[in-house]
Every structure is written in structure tokens, then in C-alpha cells.
CSV table of C-alpha atoms in Angstrom, one decimal:
chain,number,residue,atom,x,y,z
A,1,UNK,CA,6.8,-32.8,-8.1
A,2,UNK,CA,6.1,-30.3,-5.4
A,3,UNK,CA,3.8,-28.1,-7.5
A,4,UNK,CA,2.2,-31.0,-9.2
A,5,UNK,CA,2.5,-29.7,-12.6
A,6,UNK,CA,0.8,-26.3,-11.7
A,7,UNK,CA,3.9,-24.7,-12.1
A,8,UNK,CA,3.4,-23.4,-16.0
A,9,UNK,CA,-0.4,-22.3,-14.7
A,10,UNK,CA,1.3,-20.1,-11.8
A,11,UNK,CA,3.6,-18.6,-14.7
A,12,UNK,CA,1.0,-17.8,-16.8
A,13,UNK,CA,-0.8,-16.2,-13.7
A,14,UNK,CA,2.5,-14.4,-13.0
A,15,UNK,CA,2.5,-12.9,-16.6
A,16,UNK,CA,-1.0,-11.7,-16.0
A,17,UNK,CA,0.0,-10.0,-12.7
A,18,UNK,CA,3.1,-8.3,-14.5
A,19,UNK,CA,0.5,-7.3,-17.3
A,20,UNK,CA,-1.9,-5.5,-15.0
A,21,UNK,CA,0.9,-4.0,-13.0
A,22,UNK,CA,3.0,-2.5,-16.2
A,23,UNK,CA,-0.4,-1.5,-17.5
A,24,UNK,CA,-1.7,0.1,-14.4
A,25,UNK,CA,1.9,2.0,-14.0
A,26,UNK,CA,1.1,3.6,-17.5
A,27,UNK,CA,-2.3,4.8,-16.7
A,28,UNK,CA,-0.8,6.0,-13.4
A,29,UNK,CA,2.2,7.7,-14.8
A,30,UNK,CA,-0.2,9.6,-17.5
A,31,UNK,CA,-2.5,10.6,-14.5
A,32,UNK,CA,0.1,11.6,-12.3
A,33,UNK,CA,1.7,13.7,-14.8
A,34,UNK,CA,-1.3,15.3,-15.6
A,35,UNK,CA,-2.1,15.7,-12.0
A,36,UNK,CA,1.2,17.2,-11.0
A,37,UNK,CA,1.1,19.6,-14.0
A,38,UNK,CA,-2.2,20.5,-12.7
A,39,UNK,CA,-1.2,21.2,-9.2
A,40,UNK,CA,1.4,23.5,-10.6
A,41,UNK,CA,-0.6,25.3,-13.1
A,42,UNK,CA,-1.8,29.0,-12.2
A,43,UNK,CA,-5.5,27.6,-12.9
A,44,UNK,CA,-7.3,27.6,-9.5
A,45,UNK,CA,-9.9,25.2,-11.0
A,46,UNK,CA,-7.2,22.8,-12.2
A,47,UNK,CA,-5.5,22.9,-8.8
A,48,UNK,CA,-8.8,22.3,-7.2
A,49,UNK,CA,-9.5,19.5,-9.3
A,50,UNK,CA,-6.1,17.9,-8.8
A,51,UNK,CA,-6.7,18.5,-5.0
A,52,UNK,CA,-10.0,16.7,-4.5
A,53,UNK,CA,-8.5,13.7,-6.9
A,54,UNK,CA,-5.5,13.1,-4.7
A,55,UNK,CA,-7.4,14.0,-1.3
A,56,UNK,CA,-10.3,11.5,-2.0
A,57,UNK,CA,-8.4,8.6,-3.5
A,58,UNK,CA,-5.8,8.4,-0.8
A,59,UNK,CA,-8.7,8.5,1.7
A,60,UNK,CA,-10.5,5.4,0.8
A,61,UNK,CA,-8.8,1.4,0.5
A,62,UNK,CA,-8.1,0.0,-2.7
A,63,UNK,CA,-10.1,-2.7,-2.3
A,64,UNK,CA,-13.2,-0.7,-1.8
A,65,UNK,CA,-12.4,1.5,-4.9
A,66,UNK,CA,-11.9,-1.7,-7.0
A,67,UNK,CA,-15.1,-3.3,-5.6
A,68,UNK,CA,-16.8,0.2,-6.5
A,69,UNK,CA,-15.6,0.3,-10.1
A,70,UNK,CA,-16.1,-3.3,-11.0
A,71,UNK,CA,-19.7,-3.8,-9.5
A,72,UNK,CA,-20.7,-0.1,-9.8
A,73,UNK,CA,-19.3,0.1,-13.4
A,74,UNK,CA,-21.2,-2.9,-14.4
A,75,UNK,CA,-24.3,-1.1,-13.5
A,76,UNK,CA,-23.6,2.2,-14.8
A,77,UNK,CA,-22.3,0.6,-18.1
A,78,UNK,CA,-25.7,-1.1,-18.4
A,79,UNK,CA,-27.6,2.1,-17.6
A,80,UNK,CA,-26.0,3.8,-20.0
A,81,UNK,CA,-25.5,1.8,-23.2
A,82,UNK,CA,-29.2,1.4,-24.0
A,83,UNK,CA,-29.3,5.0,-24.1
A,84,UNK,CA,-26.8,5.2,-26.6
A,85,UNK,CA,-28.7,2.4,-29.0
A,86,UNK,CA,-26.6,-0.7,-27.7
A,87,UNK,CA,-28.9,-3.4,-26.6
A,88,UNK,CA,-26.7,-6.4,-25.5
A,89,UNK,CA,-25.6,-6.7,-21.7
A,90,UNK,CA,-21.8,-5.8,-21.2
A,91,UNK,CA,-19.7,-7.6,-19.0
A,92,UNK,CA,-16.9,-5.4,-17.5
A,93,UNK,CA,-13.7,-7.2,-18.1
A,94,UNK,CA,-11.8,-7.8,-14.8
A,95,UNK,CA,-8.3,-7.0,-16.3
A,96,UNK,CA,-9.8,-3.5,-17.4
A,97,UNK,CA,-11.6,-2.8,-14.1
A,98,UNK,CA,-8.4,-3.7,-12.3
A,99,UNK,CA,-6.0,-1.7,-14.5
A,100,UNK,CA,-8.2,1.4,-14.4
A,101,UNK,CA,-8.8,1.2,-10.6
A,102,UNK,CA,-4.9,0.7,-9.7
A,103,UNK,CA,-4.2,3.1,-12.2
A,104,UNK,CA,-6.3,5.8,-10.8
A,105,UNK,CA,-5.4,5.1,-7.3
A,106,UNK,CA,-1.6,5.2,-8.0
A,107,UNK,CA,-2.1,8.3,-10.3
A,108,UNK,CA,-2.8,10.0,-7.1
A,109,UNK,CA,0.3,9.0,-5.4
A,110,UNK,CA,2.4,9.7,-8.3
A,111,UNK,CA,0.7,13.0,-8.4
A,112,UNK,CA,2.5,13.7,-5.1
A,113,UNK,CA,5.9,12.5,-6.5
A,114,UNK,CA,6.0,14.1,-9.6
A,115,UNK,CA,4.9,17.4,-8.2
A,116,UNK,CA,7.9,17.3,-5.6
A,117,UNK,CA,10.2,16.2,-8.5
A,118,UNK,CA,9.4,19.1,-10.7
A,119,UNK,CA,9.8,21.7,-8.0
A,120,UNK,CA,13.3,20.2,-7.7
A,121,UNK,CA,14.3,21.4,-11.2
A,122,UNK,CA,16.1,24.7,-10.6
A,123,UNK,CA,13.7,27.4,-12.0
A,124,UNK,CA,16.7,28.8,-14.2
A,125,UNK,CA,16.8,25.7,-16.4
A,126,UNK,CA,13.2,26.3,-17.7
A,127,UNK,CA,13.9,30.1,-18.0
A,128,UNK,CA,17.0,29.3,-20.0
A,129,UNK,CA,14.8,27.2,-22.3
A,130,UNK,CA,12.2,30.1,-22.8
A,131,UNK,CA,15.1,32.7,-23.3
A,132,UNK,CA,16.0,30.4,-26.2
A,133,UNK,CA,12.7,30.9,-27.9
A,134,UNK,CA,11.3,27.3,-27.1
A,135,UNK,CA,7.7,27.2,-26.6
A,136,UNK,CA,6.5,26.0,-23.3
A,137,UNK,CA,5.5,22.8,-24.6
A,138,UNK,CA,9.3,22.4,-25.9
A,139,UNK,CA,10.6,23.5,-22.6
A,140,UNK,CA,8.3,20.9,-21.0
A,141,UNK,CA,9.5,17.6,-23.0
A,142,UNK,CA,13.1,18.8,-23.7
A,143,UNK,CA,14.1,20.4,-20.5
A,144,UNK,CA,11.9,19.8,-17.0
A,145,UNK,CA,10.7,16.3,-17.8
A,146,UNK,CA,13.9,14.9,-18.4
A,147,UNK,CA,15.4,16.4,-15.4
A,148,UNK,CA,12.4,15.6,-13.2
A,149,UNK,CA,12.5,12.0,-13.8
A,150,UNK,CA,15.8,11.8,-11.8
A,151,UNK,CA,14.3,13.4,-8.7
A,152,UNK,CA,11.2,11.4,-9.1
A,153,UNK,CA,12.8,8.0,-9.4
A,154,UNK,CA,12.7,7.4,-5.5
A,155,UNK,CA,8.8,8.0,-5.5
A,156,UNK,CA,8.4,6.3,-8.5
A,157,UNK,CA,10.1,3.0,-7.2
A,158,UNK,CA,8.5,3.0,-3.8
A,159,UNK,CA,5.2,3.5,-5.4
A,160,UNK,CA,5.9,1.1,-8.0
A,161,UNK,CA,6.9,-1.8,-5.2
A,162,UNK,CA,3.3,-0.7,-3.4
A,163,UNK,CA,1.5,-1.2,-6.8
A,164,UNK,CA,2.9,-4.7,-8.0
A,165,UNK,CA,1.5,-5.9,-4.2
A,166,UNK,CA,-1.9,-4.2,-4.8
A,167,UNK,CA,-2.3,-6.0,-7.8
A,168,UNK,CA,-3.0,-9.2,-5.8
A,169,UNK,CA,-6.4,-7.7,-4.9
A,170,UNK,CA,-7.6,-8.2,-8.7
A,171,UNK,CA,-8.2,-12.0,-7.6
A,172,UNK,CA,-11.1,-10.6,-5.5
A,173,UNK,CA,-12.7,-9.4,-8.8
A,174,UNK,CA,-12.0,-12.9,-10.6
A,175,UNK,CA,-9.0,-11.9,-12.7
A,176,UNK,CA,-7.0,-15.2,-13.4
A,177,UNK,CA,-3.7,-13.4,-11.9
A,178,UNK,CA,-0.9,-15.4,-10.0
A,179,UNK,CA,-2.8,-15.1,-6.8
A,180,UNK,CA,-6.3,-16.8,-8.5
A,181,UNK,CA,-4.1,-19.4,-9.9
A,182,UNK,CA,-2.6,-20.1,-6.6
A,183,UNK,CA,-5.9,-20.2,-5.1
A,184,UNK,CA,-7.2,-22.7,-7.9
A,185,UNK,CA,-4.2,-24.9,-7.2
A,186,UNK,CA,-4.5,-24.9,-3.8
A,187,UNK,CA,-8.2,-26.0,-3.8
A,188,UNK,CA,-7.6,-29.0,-6.3
A,189,UNK,CA,-4.4,-30.2,-4.5
A,190,UNK,CA,-5.3,-29.4,-0.8
A,191,UNK,CA,-2.0,-28.1,-0.2
A,192,UNK,CA,-2.9,-24.5,0.2
A,193,UNK,CA,0.4,-23.4,2.0
A,194,UNK,CA,2.9,-25.0,-0.6
A,195,UNK,CA,0.9,-22.9,-3.4
A,196,UNK,CA,0.7,-19.5,-1.5
A,197,UNK,CA,4.2,-19.8,-0.3
A,198,UNK,CA,5.0,-20.4,-4.0
A,199,UNK,CA,2.8,-17.1,-4.9
A,200,UNK,CA,4.6,-15.3,-2.2
A,201,UNK,CA,7.7,-16.2,-3.7
A,202,UNK,CA,6.9,-15.1,-6.9
A,203,UNK,CA,5.8,-11.9,-5.8
A,204,UNK,CA,9.4,-11.6,-3.8
A,205,UNK,CA,10.9,-12.3,-7.1
A,206,UNK,CA,9.4,-9.2,-8.7
A,207,UNK,CA,10.0,-7.0,-5.9
A,208,UNK,CA,13.5,-8.0,-5.8
A,209,UNK,CA,14.1,-7.6,-9.5
A,210,UNK,CA,12.5,-4.2,-9.4
A,211,UNK,CA,14.6,-2.9,-6.7
A,212,UNK,CA,17.7,-3.9,-8.7
A,213,UNK,CA,16.4,-2.5,-11.7
A,214,UNK,CA,15.7,0.7,-10.1
A,215,UNK,CA,19.0,1.0,-8.4
A,216,UNK,CA,20.4,0.8,-11.8
A,217,UNK,CA,18.2,3.5,-13.4
A,218,UNK,CA,19.2,5.7,-10.3
A,219,UNK,CA,23.0,5.4,-11.5
A,220,UNK,CA,22.0,5.9,-15.1
A,221,UNK,CA,20.1,9.0,-14.4
A,222,UNK,CA,22.5,10.7,-12.1
A,223,UNK,CA,25.3,10.5,-14.3
A,224,UNK,CA,26.8,14.2,-14.3
A,225,UNK,CA,24.8,15.2,-11.2
A,226,UNK,CA,26.9,16.6,-8.6
A,227,UNK,CA,27.2,14.7,-5.4
A,228,UNK,CA,28.6,16.4,-2.2
A,229,UNK,CA,30.7,14.1,-0.1
A,230,UNK,CA,30.4,14.6,3.5
B,1,UNK,CA,-29.4,6.7,-6.3
B,2,UNK,CA,-31.1,4.7,-3.7
B,3,UNK,CA,-30.0,5.5,0.0
B,4,UNK,CA,-32.9,4.2,1.8
B,5,UNK,CA,-31.6,0.5,1.9
B,6,UNK,CA,-28.1,2.0,3.2
B,7,UNK,CA,-30.1,3.8,6.0
B,8,UNK,CA,-31.9,0.9,7.0
B,9,UNK,CA,-28.9,-1.1,7.1
B,10,UNK,CA,-26.3,1.2,8.9
B,11,UNK,CA,-26.3,-0.6,12.2
B,12,UNK,CA,-24.4,-3.1,9.9
B,13,UNK,CA,-21.9,-0.4,8.9
B,14,UNK,CA,-21.5,0.6,12.5
B,15,UNK,CA,-20.9,-2.9,13.6
B,16,UNK,CA,-18.4,-3.2,10.6
B,17,UNK,CA,-16.7,0.2,11.8
B,18,UNK,CA,-16.2,-1.4,15.1
B,19,UNK,CA,-14.4,-4.7,13.7
B,20,UNK,CA,-12.3,-2.3,11.5
B,21,UNK,CA,-11.2,0.1,14.3
B,22,UNK,CA,-10.5,-3.2,16.7
B,23,UNK,CA,-8.5,-4.7,14.2
B,24,UNK,CA,-6.6,-1.4,13.4
B,25,UNK,CA,-5.9,-0.8,17.0
B,26,UNK,CA,-4.9,-4.2,18.0
B,27,UNK,CA,-2.6,-4.7,15.0
B,28,UNK,CA,-1.0,-1.3,15.1
B,29,UNK,CA,-0.1,-1.3,18.8
B,30,UNK,CA,0.9,-5.0,18.8
B,31,UNK,CA,3.1,-4.1,15.8
B,32,UNK,CA,4.6,-0.9,17.4
B,33,UNK,CA,5.6,-3.4,20.3
B,34,UNK,CA,7.4,-5.6,18.5
B,35,UNK,CA,9.0,-3.5,16.2
B,36,UNK,CA,10.6,-1.1,18.7
B,37,UNK,CA,13.1,-4.1,19.9
B,38,UNK,CA,13.5,-5.2,16.4
B,39,UNK,CA,14.4,-2.0,15.1
B,40,UNK,CA,17.0,-1.7,18.0
B,41,UNK,CA,18.4,-5.3,17.3
B,42,UNK,CA,18.4,-4.2,13.5
B,43,UNK,CA,20.7,-1.1,14.0
B,44,UNK,CA,22.9,-2.3,17.0
B,45,UNK,CA,23.4,-5.7,16.3
B,46,UNK,CA,26.3,-6.5,13.5
B,47,UNK,CA,25.9,-10.0,13.6
B,48,UNK,CA,23.4,-13.0,12.8
B,49,UNK,CA,20.7,-11.4,14.8
B,50,UNK,CA,20.3,-8.0,12.3
B,51,UNK,CA,20.5,-10.1,9.4
B,52,UNK,CA,17.6,-12.2,10.4
B,53,UNK,CA,15.6,-9.2,11.1
B,54,UNK,CA,16.3,-8.0,8.0
B,55,UNK,CA,15.1,-11.2,6.3
B,56,UNK,CA,11.8,-11.0,8.2
B,57,UNK,CA,11.2,-7.4,7.1
B,58,UNK,CA,12.1,-8.1,3.3
B,59,UNK,CA,10.1,-11.0,3.1
B,60,UNK,CA,7.0,-9.5,4.7
B,61,UNK,CA,7.4,-5.9,2.7
B,62,UNK,CA,8.3,-7.8,-0.4
B,63,UNK,CA,5.1,-9.9,-0.6
B,64,UNK,CA,1.4,-8.8,-0.6
B,65,UNK,CA,-0.4,-8.8,2.6
B,66,UNK,CA,-3.3,-10.5,0.7
B,67,UNK,CA,-1.1,-13.6,0.3
B,68,UNK,CA,0.3,-13.5,3.8
B,69,UNK,CA,-3.4,-13.8,5.1
B,70,UNK,CA,-4.0,-16.6,2.7
B,71,UNK,CA,-1.0,-18.3,4.1
B,72,UNK,CA,-2.3,-18.1,7.8
B,73,UNK,CA,-5.9,-18.5,7.3
B,74,UNK,CA,-5.8,-21.1,4.6
B,75,UNK,CA,-2.3,-22.3,4.2
B,76,UNK,CA,-1.7,-23.4,7.8
B,77,UNK,CA,-4.9,-25.9,7.9
B,78,UNK,CA,-2.7,-28.0,5.4
B,79,UNK,CA,-0.5,-29.5,8.2
B,80,UNK,CA,-1.9,-32.3,10.5
B,81,UNK,CA,0.5,-31.0,13.0
B,82,UNK,CA,-1.2,-27.7,13.4
B,83,UNK,CA,-4.7,-28.9,13.2
B,84,UNK,CA,-3.8,-31.0,16.0
B,85,UNK,CA,-2.1,-28.5,18.3
B,86,UNK,CA,-3.3,-26.4,21.1
B,87,UNK,CA,-3.2,-23.5,18.9
B,88,UNK,CA,-5.8,-24.6,16.5
B,89,UNK,CA,-8.5,-22.9,17.8
B,90,UNK,CA,-6.9,-19.6,17.2
B,91,UNK,CA,-5.4,-20.4,14.0
B,92,UNK,CA,-8.9,-21.4,12.5
B,93,UNK,CA,-10.4,-18.0,13.6
B,94,UNK,CA,-10.3,-15.5,11.0
B,95,UNK,CA,-10.2,-12.7,13.5
B,96,UNK,CA,-7.0,-14.3,14.9
B,97,UNK,CA,-5.4,-14.8,11.5
B,98,UNK,CA,-6.3,-11.4,10.6
B,99,UNK,CA,-5.0,-9.8,13.4
B,100,UNK,CA,-1.8,-11.9,13.3
B,101,UNK,CA,-1.0,-11.1,9.5
B,102,UNK,CA,-1.6,-7.4,10.1
B,103,UNK,CA,0.5,-7.2,13.1
B,104,UNK,CA,3.5,-9.1,11.7
B,105,UNK,CA,3.1,-6.7,8.1
B,106,UNK,CA,2.8,-3.4,10.1
B,107,UNK,CA,5.6,-4.6,12.2
B,108,UNK,CA,7.9,-5.3,9.5
B,109,UNK,CA,7.4,-1.7,7.9
B,110,UNK,CA,7.6,0.0,11.3
B,111,UNK,CA,10.7,-1.9,12.3
B,112,UNK,CA,12.2,-0.3,9.1
B,113,UNK,CA,10.9,3.2,9.6
B,114,UNK,CA,12.1,3.0,13.4
B,115,UNK,CA,15.5,1.6,12.1
B,116,UNK,CA,15.9,4.4,9.5
B,117,UNK,CA,15.2,7.2,12.3
B,118,UNK,CA,17.4,5.7,14.5
B,119,UNK,CA,20.4,5.8,12.0
B,120,UNK,CA,19.9,9.4,11.0
B,121,UNK,CA,20.0,10.3,14.6
B,122,UNK,CA,22.7,13.4,14.7
B,123,UNK,CA,25.7,11.8,15.9
B,124,UNK,CA,26.3,14.7,18.7
B,125,UNK,CA,23.1,13.5,20.3
B,126,UNK,CA,24.5,9.9,20.8
B,127,UNK,CA,28.2,11.4,21.8
B,128,UNK,CA,26.9,13.8,24.2
B,129,UNK,CA,25.2,10.7,25.9
B,130,UNK,CA,28.5,8.7,25.7
B,131,UNK,CA,30.1,11.9,27.3
B,132,UNK,CA,27.8,12.1,30.2
B,133,UNK,CA,28.9,8.2,31.1
B,134,UNK,CA,25.6,6.6,30.1
B,135,UNK,CA,25.6,3.0,29.5
B,136,UNK,CA,24.2,1.3,26.3
B,137,UNK,CA,20.6,0.4,27.9
B,138,UNK,CA,20.3,3.8,29.6
B,139,UNK,CA,21.1,5.6,26.4
B,140,UNK,CA,18.7,3.8,24.3
B,141,UNK,CA,15.9,4.5,26.8
B,142,UNK,CA,16.8,8.1,27.6
B,143,UNK,CA,18.2,9.4,24.0
B,144,UNK,CA,18.0,7.3,21.3
B,145,UNK,CA,14.5,5.9,21.4
B,146,UNK,CA,12.9,8.9,22.5
B,147,UNK,CA,14.4,10.9,19.8
B,148,UNK,CA,13.9,8.4,17.3
B,149,UNK,CA,10.2,7.4,17.7
B,150,UNK,CA,9.4,11.1,17.7
B,151,UNK,CA,11.5,11.4,14.2
B,152,UNK,CA,9.5,8.5,13.0
B,153,UNK,CA,6.1,10.1,13.7
B,154,UNK,CA,5.6,11.4,10.1
B,155,UNK,CA,6.4,8.2,8.5
B,156,UNK,CA,4.4,6.4,10.8
B,157,UNK,CA,1.4,8.1,10.2
B,158,UNK,CA,1.7,6.9,6.4
B,159,UNK,CA,2.0,3.3,7.9
B,160,UNK,CA,-0.9,3.9,10.2
B,161,UNK,CA,-3.2,5.3,7.3
B,162,UNK,CA,-1.9,2.1,4.9
B,163,UNK,CA,-2.8,-0.1,7.6
B,164,UNK,CA,-6.2,1.2,8.2
B,165,UNK,CA,-6.6,0.6,4.1
B,166,UNK,CA,-5.1,-2.6,4.8
B,167,UNK,CA,-7.7,-3.8,7.2
B,168,UNK,CA,-10.4,-4.2,4.4
B,169,UNK,CA,-8.7,-7.4,3.2
B,170,UNK,CA,-10.2,-8.8,6.3
B,171,UNK,CA,-13.5,-9.0,4.2
B,172,UNK,CA,-11.9,-11.4,1.6
B,173,UNK,CA,-11.5,-14.1,4.6
B,174,UNK,CA,-15.2,-13.5,5.8
B,175,UNK,CA,-14.7,-10.8,8.3
B,176,UNK,CA,-17.7,-8.3,8.5
B,177,UNK,CA,-15.5,-5.3,8.8
B,178,UNK,CA,-16.6,-1.9,7.1
B,179,UNK,CA,-15.9,-3.4,3.5
B,180,UNK,CA,-17.6,-6.7,4.4
B,181,UNK,CA,-20.6,-4.8,5.7
B,182,UNK,CA,-20.8,-3.2,2.2
B,183,UNK,CA,-20.2,-6.3,0.4
B,184,UNK,CA,-23.0,-7.8,2.4
B,185,UNK,CA,-25.2,-4.9,1.5
B,186,UNK,CA,-24.4,-5.2,-2.2
B,187,UNK,CA,-25.0,-8.9,-2.5
B,188,UNK,CA,-28.7,-8.5,-0.7
B,189,UNK,CA,-29.7,-5.5,-2.6
B,190,UNK,CA,-27.7,-5.1,-5.6
B,191,UNK,CA,-26.6,-1.6,-4.8
B,192,UNK,CA,-23.0,-1.5,-5.5
B,193,UNK,CA,-22.8,2.5,-5.9
B,194,UNK,CA,-24.6,3.3,-2.6
B,195,UNK,CA,-23.1,0.6,-0.7
B,196,UNK,CA,-19.3,1.1,-1.5
B,197,UNK,CA,-19.7,4.9,-1.4
B,198,UNK,CA,-21.0,4.5,2.1
B,199,UNK,CA,-17.9,2.5,3.1
B,200,UNK,CA,-15.8,4.6,1.3
B,201,UNK,CA,-17.1,7.9,3.2
B,202,UNK,CA,-16.4,5.9,6.6
B,203,UNK,CA,-13.0,5.2,5.8
B,204,UNK,CA,-12.4,8.9,4.4
B,205,UNK,CA,-13.5,10.2,7.7
B,206,UNK,CA,-11.3,7.7,9.5
B,207,UNK,CA,-8.4,8.7,7.4
B,208,UNK,CA,-8.8,12.3,7.8
B,209,UNK,CA,-9.2,11.5,11.7
B,210,UNK,CA,-5.7,9.7,11.6
B,211,UNK,CA,-4.3,12.6,9.7
B,212,UNK,CA,-5.7,14.8,12.2
B,213,UNK,CA,-4.4,12.7,15.3
B,214,UNK,CA,-0.8,12.4,14.0
B,215,UNK,CA,-0.7,16.1,13.1
B,216,UNK,CA,-1.3,16.7,16.8
B,217,UNK,CA,1.0,14.1,17.8
B,218,UNK,CA,3.5,15.9,15.7
B,219,UNK,CA,2.9,19.2,17.2
B,220,UNK,CA,3.1,17.8,20.6
B,221,UNK,CA,6.1,15.4,20.5
B,222,UNK,CA,8.0,16.5,17.3
B,223,UNK,CA,7.7,20.0,16.6
B,224,UNK,CA,9.1,21.3,20.0
B,225,UNK,CA,12.7,19.4,19.2
B,226,UNK,CA,13.0,20.7,15.9
B,227,UNK,CA,15.4,23.6,15.5
B,228,UNK,CA,13.6,26.8,14.8
């Protein structure tokens, strides 16, 4: 067989990659939402914090941040833990380090995407909700958030496609993702080209399926939206 | 925090900065040179050529640059024909593979950016050129490309920043760029915070400089043609 029986291993790795990507997306979406709300809030402090977050993160490569979190976090945790009465040496799990770093990075990009999307919801919608006696929280959950999602979709899909590809760098900190599995198989069989090509194809399948899913979601969420024909 | 070791090793970072800048400048310029004709083919041709360009950009934009780099640097060595060929001295060099991968990768993204801005050109500009009796080549040279390249500036600025961050992958194939220097300092002194924060600070300043450069370029070339 072409892949010398390494296909199941590659597929397991692909599942890990998908796990990292989806978990990171979740972290990023939460951070992005918080960041966008902070940027749009009247509080100067919240605005400044969100501005620092998005500017700093977007100015540094993801690989450098990942190495900082993985190696730096290791030292940080093992300096802090004894102070809290924990004696054993703690190893940072590369999965957690990877998800937190990628989530943290894409949270900054999603902040910008969500901020723009919030601004595209006509202010009359929010005002109408308030006029009905809804609390600001109810207005957010029932009125602004569902409508903002449609405007956020293009930004979300672009960032998701970049995010999936970014997960490849978790292999550098030793997580057993599809890239690491490919490296192992390439080393064992001495057929690096075949295995890296297989890994590339797996990523291509992921990105192609994602694009299909997003174009479907785009149609779903646009139901009832007016479209001007030129 | 102990920055003494970092100060001592500052020359390493400066060397790394040089490698990063060299890789960035070479791959961005060669990528742009490759992308302009490809974007024209992609938009003007209706036949197989346009489809081939699409396949190229689709594959390069759909896979991680790290995988592409490994395919070039480790993958090609699998074939005896490659190892016996005259290109082997180049293909076995990490610097050459990094440059080749980064160039092909950024060319794919840039092709789509420029093709997008060619398609978005106001129909009136092209009709005016046709009405003046310009041929296709002349029209491309004098009307379509100058207008499309200016309009592509904001998106191309983002791509340039992504490439700057992407060059950090060179450290994975043993090159001593900024990230590579930080990794070496970390493994020698075991000072991850100091080592990577220093590299991060260098990248941050580089990013801000690129943002400033592209803002200047937009003011110079894009703003004057925008309607006021």
C-alpha cells in the first residue's frame, strides 16, 4: 500500500488537528465576543485593554507566541504552584498550550470581525428591543447577537480557514497532530514526500469542506435579508 | 526576569533580524513579480490557463505553509532523480527552500488579491480605455494594472504582515532567523520568557514599520485617485 499502513495513524492525527482547531475556535469566539463588546463599551478602560490586546497579538508571529506560552508557561506554573502548596512538577499539556495560544491569537482577529458585525446591525433594532422593556442583556442575546452573526460570517469563515492552517504549528511543541504523525511516518518509511503530500491533502479536505459549510450557512443566515440586484 | 543574557546575545538577534528581513524582502518581491502575470491570466483568460492558476492558488491557500516547507525541504530528498540533479545543491539548502516556499505561498495569496481588484475595477475605466482605441496590452499597462495595483494596496499590506509572521517558520527548518535566535538563546540559558519576548518585541516593531510603510504608500498612490 502507498502509505504503508500509516493511514489510520494519520487519520487519528487529523482528528487531533480538528479537535485543536474546534477548541481554539471556541476560545477565540468567546475572547472575540468579549473583545468586541469591550471595544464598543463606553468604558475607557475596557476600550484601552481591548485595543492593547488586539494590537499586541496581531504584531507577533503565532509561532513565537506559542513557544512563549509553552516554554514560558512551564516555568511560570512551576514557580507559582509551590507557592500555592503544590509540590509536584507540572508538565504543560501541549494540547492545552496549543488551544490557549491559538484561541488567544484568533480572539484578537475575531474581535475586529465581531466589532464590525455589531456595527452593521441597525441601531433601531436595539432601540426597539429596549423600548419593549427588554434588559440590555436580553437585547444582546435576542436581538443584536443573532443579527450580528450574519454580518460576522465572512470574517469568521476567513479566520477559521487561517486558524485550521495555523494548527500545524502545534507539532513544533510536540502535540501528536496530523503534522506530527506525518513526520513520524516520513521518518520511519523514508518516504517524506508521500507523507507530507498526504498531510497536505488532509488539510485541503478540511479547508474545502469548511468553505462548503460556510457558503451553506451564509445562505441559511441570509434568509429574509433583502438583496439589491444591480 | 533576567535580561543580562539577552543583552549579551543581542548580536544573535541582530543577525536573526537580518535573516528575517532578507527572507521577507526576497519572497515578497519575487512573489509579487510572479503574482502580477498570474492575476492577469486568471482574470483575462477563459480557458485552461485560468483554471490552472486557480488550482495553484487553491492548493497553496488551502494547506499550511509549514507543510509546504516540509514538502520542499524534507520531501524532495525522497527522489533519487532530485538528489542527482543539478538543482540539488539549492534544494538541499534550508535558505533556498524557505525562500522558494514563501515565494510560492505569498504569490498564491497575492494573485487572488490582485485578481480580485482587477475584477472590481469600475467598468467605466476599461470602457474609456477601449473608447480611446487602446489595445489589450496597452490597456493593461496604462489603465488596468496601475489602477488595480493601487486598489490592492490595503489587502496587500495585510498579506505582507502575514508573510513577516510566516517567516518565523524558517526556524523550524534550522534557519537562525529572529525566532531561531530566540530558540537558541532559550535552549542555551533556559530563559523562555526573556528570549521569546525579545523576539516578539522585534517582530512587533517590524509589524508597526510595515503598517507605517503601507499607510505611506496608500497616501501616496491610492488616496489621490479616490473620489473625495
